C-alpha cells in the first residue's frame, strides 16, 4: 500500500471509528464514513468491501493497542519488601488502560453488537482482556513460586484482582455512557484493590 493509499486507509478507519462510536453500528452508513473521511464512497468500498469488515478491523485493531499494557502485567519485581507498592503501581497502570474513554466506548459498542457479531466479540475478548488475564496469572504464579503470594489458582486470582480494580469505574461508565472517575478515584481503587488482594493471598 503506497503512502497516499495508506493515508486514505487510516483516514477511513479514523472516520469510521468516530461515526460508529457516535451513531452505533446500525446507525452508521458508508456515506457517513466517506463524508467524515473526506473521500468518495467508492474509495471507502475500495479499501473495505462492506461495513461489517470495516467494523471488524476497527474492533480488532484495539487489541493491538493493549499489547503494551499487557506487557506491563509481567513486569512485577520479586521483591517482598515492596510487593504492595509494586502491585499497586501495576494496578494503577491496568486501570489507566482499561478505563481510558476510548476503550470504554469501544467496549460498549462491542457489547451492544455481541448478538449480531458474536464471533467478533469473542475474538476481541480473547485477544484483549483474556490475554491480559493470562499474563497477569503468569505473573501471580511467578510471585507464588518465589514465596511472595499464596495462590491455588493463578487465573482465578487474576480475575479476582481485576474485578477488585474495575468493578466500580467500568460499571459506572458502562451504565452511564461516560467515565465518571477522577485520577484520585483511580489511585484509591488501585491501592484498596491491591490491599484486599494481598490480605487474601500474601
PDB file of C-alpha atoms in Angstrom:
ATOM      1  CA  UNK A   1       0.000   0.000   0.000  1.00  0.00           C
ATOM      2  CA  UNK A   2       1.608   3.292  -1.103  1.00  0.00           C
ATOM      3  CA  UNK A   3       1.769   6.238   1.291  1.00  0.00           C
ATOM      4  CA  UNK A   4      -1.181   8.078  -0.284  1.00  0.00           C
ATOM      5  CA  UNK A   5      -3.344   4.960  -0.171  1.00  0.00           C
ATOM      6  CA  UNK A   6      -2.187   4.243   3.382  1.00  0.00           C
ATOM      7  CA  UNK A   7      -3.179   7.753   4.471  1.00  0.00           C
ATOM      8  CA  UNK A   8      -6.649   7.293   2.956  1.00  0.00           C
ATOM      9  CA  UNK A   9      -6.953   3.887   4.615  1.00  0.00           C
ATOM     10  CA  UNK A  10      -6.144   5.419   8.003  1.00  0.00           C
ATOM     11  CA  UNK A  11      -8.464   8.372   7.391  1.00  0.00           C
ATOM     12  CA  UNK A  12     -11.298   5.934   6.692  1.00  0.00           C
ATOM     13  CA  UNK A  13     -10.521   3.944   9.836  1.00  0.00           C
ATOM     14  CA  UNK A  14     -10.400   7.104  11.971  1.00  0.00           C
ATOM     15  CA  UNK A  15     -13.646   8.408  10.494  1.00  0.00           C
ATOM     16  CA  UNK A  16     -15.397   5.065  10.847  1.00  0.00           C
ATOM     17  CA  UNK A  17     -14.321   4.773  14.472  1.00  0.00           C
ATOM     18  CA  UNK A  18     -15.712   8.230  15.248  1.00  0.00           C
ATOM     19  CA  UNK A  19     -19.016   7.571  13.458  1.00  0.00           C
ATOM     20  CA  UNK A  20     -19.527   4.087  14.907  1.00  0.00           C
ATOM     21  CA  UNK A  21     -18.917   5.427  18.424  1.00  0.00           C
ATOM     22  CA  UNK A  22     -21.301   8.322  17.808  1.00  0.00           C
ATOM     23  CA  UNK A  23     -24.118   6.542  15.974  1.00  0.00           C
ATOM     24  CA  UNK A  24     -23.612   2.865  16.758  1.00  0.00           C
ATOM     25  CA  UNK A  25     -23.209   0.135  14.168  1.00  0.00           C
ATOM     26  CA  UNK A  26     -26.794   0.112  12.887  1.00  0.00           C
ATOM     27  CA  UNK A  27     -26.976   3.909  12.690  1.00  0.00           C
ATOM     28  CA  UNK A  28     -23.772   4.271  10.675  1.00  0.00           C
ATOM     29  CA  UNK A  29     -23.711   4.351   6.886  1.00  0.00           C
ATOM     30  CA  UNK A  30     -20.789   4.160   4.499  1.00  0.00           C
ATOM     31  CA  UNK A  31     -21.896   7.625   3.288  1.00  0.00           C
ATOM     32  CA  UNK A  32     -21.363   8.993   6.814  1.00  0.00           C
ATOM     33  CA  UNK A  33     -17.884   7.496   6.914  1.00  0.00           C
ATOM     34  CA  UNK A  34     -16.929   8.753   3.457  1.00  0.00           C
ATOM     35  CA  UNK A  35     -18.089  12.268   4.291  1.00  0.00           C
ATOM     36  CA  UNK A  36     -16.108  12.453   7.524  1.00  0.00           C
ATOM     37  CA  UNK A  37     -13.015  10.914   5.907  1.00  0.00           C
ATOM     38  CA  UNK A  38     -13.295  13.403   3.009  1.00  0.00           C
ATOM     39  CA  UNK A  39     -13.194  10.627   0.406  1.00  0.00           C
ATOM     40  CA  UNK A  40     -15.730   9.199  -2.010  1.00  0.00           C
ATOM     41  CA  UNK A  41     -17.922   6.282  -1.014  1.00  0.00           C
ATOM     42  CA  UNK A  42     -16.283   4.364  -3.860  1.00  0.00           C
ATOM     43  CA  UNK A  43     -12.912   4.885  -2.168  1.00  0.00           C
ATOM     44  CA  UNK A  44     -14.293   3.515   1.092  1.00  0.00           C
ATOM     45  CA  UNK A  45     -15.502   0.385  -0.714  1.00  0.00           C
ATOM     46  CA  UNK A  46     -12.153   0.064  -2.453  1.00  0.00           C
ATOM     47  CA  UNK A  47     -10.481  -0.265   0.941  1.00  0.00           C
ATOM     48  CA  UNK A  48     -13.265  -2.172   2.720  1.00  0.00           C
ATOM     49  CA  UNK A  49     -15.745  -4.352   0.861  1.00  0.00           C
ATOM     50  CA  UNK A  50     -18.548  -3.766   3.367  1.00  0.00           C
ATOM     51  CA  UNK A  51     -19.436  -2.111   6.658  1.00  0.00           C
ATOM     52  CA  UNK A  52     -19.042  -5.336   8.628  1.00  0.00           C
ATOM     53  CA  UNK A  53     -15.402  -5.795   7.558  1.00  0.00           C
ATOM     54  CA  UNK A  54     -14.660  -2.171   8.395  1.00  0.00           C
ATOM     55  CA  UNK A  55     -16.237  -2.573  11.824  1.00  0.00           C
ATOM     56  CA  UNK A  56     -14.258  -5.770  12.449  1.00  0.00           C
ATOM     57  CA  UNK A  57     -10.948  -4.117  11.588  1.00  0.00           C
ATOM     58  CA  UNK A  58     -11.631  -1.243  13.971  1.00  0.00           C
ATOM     59  CA  UNK A  59     -12.617  -3.562  16.817  1.00  0.00           C
ATOM     60  CA  UNK A  60      -9.658  -5.900  16.419  1.00  0.00           C
ATOM     61  CA  UNK A  61      -7.171  -3.043  15.995  1.00  0.00           C
ATOM     62  CA  UNK A  62      -7.875  -2.058  19.604  1.00  0.00           C
ATOM     63  CA  UNK A  63      -6.404  -5.345  20.828  1.00  0.00           C
ATOM     64  CA  UNK A  64      -3.054  -4.348  19.323  1.00  0.00           C
ATOM     65  CA  UNK A  65      -3.090  -1.173  21.385  1.00  0.00           C
ATOM     66  CA  UNK A  66      -3.445  -3.251  24.546  1.00  0.00           C
ATOM     67  CA  UNK A  67      -0.145  -5.044  23.900  1.00  0.00           C
ATOM     68  CA  UNK A  68       1.930  -2.523  25.864  1.00  0.00           C
ATOM     69  CA  UNK A  69      -0.440  -2.670  28.817  1.00  0.00           C
ATOM     70  CA  UNK A  70      -0.425  -6.472  28.743  1.00  0.00           C
ATOM     71  CA  UNK A  71       3.375  -6.493  28.728  1.00  0.00           C
ATOM     72  CA  UNK A  72       3.342  -4.311  31.859  1.00  0.00           C
ATOM     73  CA  UNK A  73       1.419  -7.034  33.685  1.00  0.00           C
ATOM     74  CA  UNK A  74       4.524  -9.211  33.585  1.00  0.00           C
ATOM     75  CA  UNK A  75       6.790  -6.500  34.968  1.00  0.00           C
ATOM     76  CA  UNK A  76       6.492  -7.008  38.726  1.00  0.00           C
ATOM     77  CA  UNK A  77       9.797  -7.422  40.613  1.00  0.00           C
ATOM     78  CA  UNK A  78      10.100 -10.318  43.071  1.00  0.00           C
ATOM     79  CA  UNK A  79      10.746  -8.008  45.981  1.00  0.00           C
ATOM     80  CA  UNK A  80       8.939  -8.964  49.175  1.00  0.00           C
ATOM     81  CA  UNK A  81       9.564  -5.630  50.914  1.00  0.00           C
ATOM     82  CA  UNK A  82       7.988  -3.618  48.094  1.00  0.00           C
ATOM     83  CA  UNK A  83       5.350  -6.121  46.928  1.00  0.00           C
ATOM     84  CA  UNK A  84       2.361  -3.934  47.830  1.00  0.00           C
ATOM     85  CA  UNK A  85       3.912  -0.866  46.216  1.00  0.00           C
ATOM     86  CA  UNK A  86       4.802  -2.795  43.054  1.00  0.00           C
ATOM     87  CA  UNK A  87       1.349  -4.380  42.723  1.00  0.00           C
ATOM     88  CA  UNK A  88      -0.341  -1.039  43.385  1.00  0.00           C
ATOM     89  CA  UNK A  89       1.691   0.526  40.578  1.00  0.00           C
ATOM     90  CA  UNK A  90       0.696  -2.330  38.257  1.00  0.00           C
ATOM     91  CA  UNK A  91      -2.939  -1.955  39.328  1.00  0.00           C
ATOM     92  CA  UNK A  92      -2.886   1.755  38.533  1.00  0.00           C
ATOM     93  CA  UNK A  93      -1.463   1.138  35.042  1.00  0.00           C
ATOM     94  CA  UNK A  94      -4.083  -1.560  34.473  1.00  0.00           C
ATOM     95  CA  UNK A  95      -6.818   0.873  35.489  1.00  0.00           C
ATOM     96  CA  UNK A  96      -5.431   3.633  33.260  1.00  0.00           C
ATOM     97  CA  UNK A  97      -5.587   1.358  30.221  1.00  0.00           C
ATOM     98  CA  UNK A  98      -8.990  -0.223  30.753  1.00  0.00           C
ATOM     99  CA  UNK A  99     -10.797   2.924  31.899  1.00  0.00           C
ATOM    100  CA  UNK A 100      -9.499   5.083  29.042  1.00  0.00           C
ATOM    101  CA  UNK A 101     -12.583   6.770  27.482  1.00  0.00           C
ATOM    102  CA  UNK A 102     -11.929   5.294  24.008  1.00  0.00           C
ATOM    103  CA  UNK A 103     -11.564   1.772  25.418  1.00  0.00           C
ATOM    104  CA  UNK A 104     -14.805   2.182  27.380  1.00  0.00           C
ATOM    105  CA  UNK A 105     -16.625   3.454  24.274  1.00  0.00           C
ATOM    106  CA  UNK A 106     -15.401   0.561  22.152  1.00  0.00           C
ATOM    107  CA  UNK A 107     -16.277  -1.920  24.887  1.00  0.00           C
ATOM    108  CA  UNK A 108     -19.849  -0.604  24.962  1.00  0.00           C
ATOM    109  CA  UNK A 109     -20.047  -0.732  21.153  1.00  0.00           C
ATOM    110  CA  UNK A 110     -18.798  -4.333  21.045  1.00  0.00           C
ATOM    111  CA  UNK A 111     -21.212  -5.446  23.778  1.00  0.00           C
ATOM    112  CA  UNK A 112     -24.110  -3.674  22.052  1.00  0.00           C
ATOM    113  CA  UNK A 113     -23.420  -5.698  18.899  1.00  0.00           C
ATOM    114  CA  UNK A 114     -22.448  -9.009  20.523  1.00  0.00           C
ATOM    115  CA  UNK A 115     -25.675 -10.690  19.381  1.00  0.00           C
ATOM    116  CA  UNK A 116     -25.084  -9.611  15.779  1.00  0.00           C
ATOM    117  CA  UNK A 117     -21.339 -10.352  15.713  1.00  0.00           C
ATOM    118  CA  UNK A 118     -20.702 -12.966  18.426  1.00  0.00           C
ATOM    119  CA  UNK A 119     -17.502 -14.229  16.781  1.00  0.00           C
ATOM    120  CA  UNK A 120     -16.081 -10.718  16.646  1.00  0.00           C
ATOM    121  CA  UNK A 121     -16.896 -10.100  20.304  1.00  0.00           C
ATOM    122  CA  UNK A 122     -15.307 -13.418  21.236  1.00  0.00           C
ATOM    123  CA  UNK A 123     -12.155 -12.647  19.271  1.00  0.00           C
ATOM    124  CA  UNK A 124     -11.851  -9.199  20.867  1.00  0.00           C
ATOM    125  CA  UNK A 125     -12.266 -10.699  24.341  1.00  0.00           C
ATOM    126  CA  UNK A 126      -9.755 -13.488  23.708  1.00  0.00           C
ATOM    127  CA  UNK A 127      -7.085 -11.270  22.112  1.00  0.00           C
ATOM    128  CA  UNK A 128      -7.555  -8.432  24.571  1.00  0.00           C
ATOM    129  CA  UNK A 129      -8.908  -8.907  28.068  1.00  0.00           C
ATOM    130  CA  UNK A 130      -8.470 -12.691  28.289  1.00  0.00           C
ATOM    131  CA  UNK A 131      -4.865 -12.457  27.084  1.00  0.00           C
ATOM    132  CA  UNK A 132      -4.224  -9.789  29.727  1.00  0.00           C
ATOM    133  CA  UNK A 133      -5.676 -12.026  32.430  1.00  0.00           C
ATOM    134  CA  UNK A 134      -3.474 -14.916  31.297  1.00  0.00           C
ATOM    135  CA  UNK A 135      -0.383 -12.698  31.501  1.00  0.00           C
ATOM    136  CA  UNK A 136      -1.421 -11.465  34.943  1.00  0.00           C
ATOM    137  CA  UNK A 137      -1.982 -15.075  36.060  1.00  0.00           C
ATOM    138  CA  UNK A 138       1.548 -15.963  34.924  1.00  0.00           C
ATOM    139  CA  UNK A 139       2.899 -13.055  36.961  1.00  0.00           C
ATOM    140  CA  UNK A 140       0.989 -14.138  40.055  1.00  0.00           C
ATOM    141  CA  UNK A 141       2.200 -17.717  39.595  1.00  0.00           C
ATOM    142  CA  UNK A 142       5.799 -16.480  39.371  1.00  0.00           C
ATOM    143  CA  UNK A 143       5.331 -14.479  42.579  1.00  0.00           C
ATOM    144  CA  UNK A 144       3.788 -17.549  44.231  1.00  0.00           C
ATOM    145  CA  UNK A 145       6.711 -19.713  43.122  1.00  0.00           C
ATOM    146  CA  UNK A 146       9.034 -17.170  44.760  1.00  0.00           C
ATOM    147  CA  UNK A 147       7.059 -17.466  48.002  1.00  0.00           C
ATOM    148  CA  UNK A 148       5.592 -13.932  47.862  1.00  0.00           C
ATOM    149  CA  UNK A 149       1.960 -14.983  47.293  1.00  0.00           C
ATOM    150  CA  UNK A 150      -0.229 -17.943  48.326  1.00  0.00           C
ATOM    151  CA  UNK A 151      -2.282 -18.905  45.269  1.00  0.00           C
ATOM    152  CA  UNK A 152      -4.051 -22.153  44.339  1.00  0.00           C
ATOM    153  CA  UNK A 153      -5.492 -20.988  41.020  1.00  0.00           C
ATOM    154  CA  UNK A 154      -3.492 -18.180  39.378  1.00  0.00           C
ATOM    155  CA  UNK A 155      -6.065 -17.426  36.672  1.00  0.00           C
ATOM    156  CA  UNK A 156      -8.889 -17.164  39.207  1.00  0.00           C
ATOM    157  CA  UNK A 157      -6.673 -14.877  41.300  1.00  0.00           C
ATOM    158  CA  UNK A 158      -6.056 -12.689  38.223  1.00  0.00           C
ATOM    159  CA  UNK A 159      -9.818 -12.417  37.682  1.00  0.00           C
ATOM    160  CA  UNK A 160     -10.363 -11.506  41.333  1.00  0.00           C
ATOM    161  CA  UNK A 161      -7.640  -8.844  41.189  1.00  0.00           C
ATOM    162  CA  UNK A 162      -9.031  -7.242  38.033  1.00  0.00           C
ATOM    163  CA  UNK A 163     -12.551  -7.371  39.460  1.00  0.00           C
ATOM    164  CA  UNK A 164     -11.463  -5.520  42.592  1.00  0.00           C
ATOM    165  CA  UNK A 165      -9.995  -2.789  40.398  1.00  0.00           C
ATOM    166  CA  UNK A 166     -12.534  -2.445  37.601  1.00  0.00           C
ATOM    167  CA  UNK A 167     -15.932  -3.133  39.159  1.00  0.00           C
ATOM    168  CA  UNK A 168     -16.699   0.443  40.210  1.00  0.00           C
ATOM    169  CA  UNK A 169     -15.269   2.616  37.393  1.00  0.00           C
ATOM    170  CA  UNK A 170     -16.140   0.312  34.489  1.00  0.00           C
ATOM    171  CA  UNK A 171     -19.705  -0.410  35.629  1.00  0.00           C
ATOM    172  CA  UNK A 172     -20.372   3.281  36.182  1.00  0.00           C
ATOM    173  CA  UNK A 173     -19.040   4.095  32.724  1.00  0.00           C
ATOM    174  CA  UNK A 174     -20.920   1.241  31.037  1.00  0.00           C
ATOM    175  CA  UNK A 175     -24.274   2.212  32.512  1.00  0.00           C
ATOM    176  CA  UNK A 176     -23.951   5.988  32.271  1.00  0.00           C
ATOM    177  CA  UNK A 177     -22.158   6.169  28.933  1.00  0.00           C
ATOM    178  CA  UNK A 178     -19.214   8.186  30.186  1.00  0.00           C
ATOM    179  CA  UNK A 179     -16.293   7.953  32.573  1.00  0.00           C
ATOM    180  CA  UNK A 180     -17.135   9.491  35.939  1.00  0.00           C
ATOM    181  CA  UNK A 181     -13.965   8.779  37.901  1.00  0.00           C
ATOM    182  CA  UNK A 182     -11.138  11.145  38.739  1.00  0.00           C
ATOM    183  CA  UNK A 183      -7.416  10.405  38.881  1.00  0.00           C
ATOM    184  CA  UNK A 184      -7.737  10.376  42.663  1.00  0.00           C
ATOM    185  CA  UNK A 185     -10.508   7.770  42.392  1.00  0.00           C
ATOM    186  CA  UNK A 186      -8.252   5.518  40.304  1.00  0.00           C
ATOM    187  CA  UNK A 187      -5.434   5.939  42.836  1.00  0.00           C
ATOM    188  CA  UNK A 188      -7.834   4.863  45.582  1.00  0.00           C
ATOM    189  CA  UNK A 189      -9.182   1.875  43.643  1.00  0.00           C
ATOM    190  CA  UNK A 190      -5.645   0.700  42.853  1.00  0.00           C
ATOM    191  CA  UNK A 191      -4.479   0.991  46.468  1.00  0.00           C
ATOM    192  CA  UNK A 192      -7.616  -0.534  48.022  1.00  0.00           C
ATOM    193  CA  UNK A 193      -7.868  -3.357  45.472  1.00  0.00           C
ATOM    194  CA  UNK A 194      -4.243  -4.315  45.985  1.00  0.00           C
ATOM    195  CA  UNK A 195      -4.608  -4.191  49.756  1.00  0.00           C
ATOM    196  CA  UNK A 196      -7.655  -6.504  49.721  1.00  0.00           C
ATOM    197  CA  UNK A 197      -5.975  -8.882  47.264  1.00  0.00           C
ATOM    198  CA  UNK A 198      -2.855  -9.150  49.404  1.00  0.00           C
ATOM    199  CA  UNK A 199      -4.935  -9.685  52.532  1.00  0.00           C
ATOM    200  CA  UNK A 200      -6.213 -12.872  50.890  1.00  0.00           C
ATOM    201  CA  UNK A 201      -3.076 -14.047  49.131  1.00  0.00           C
ATOM    202  CA  UNK A 202       0.055 -12.918  50.974  1.00  0.00           C
TER     203      UNK A 202
END
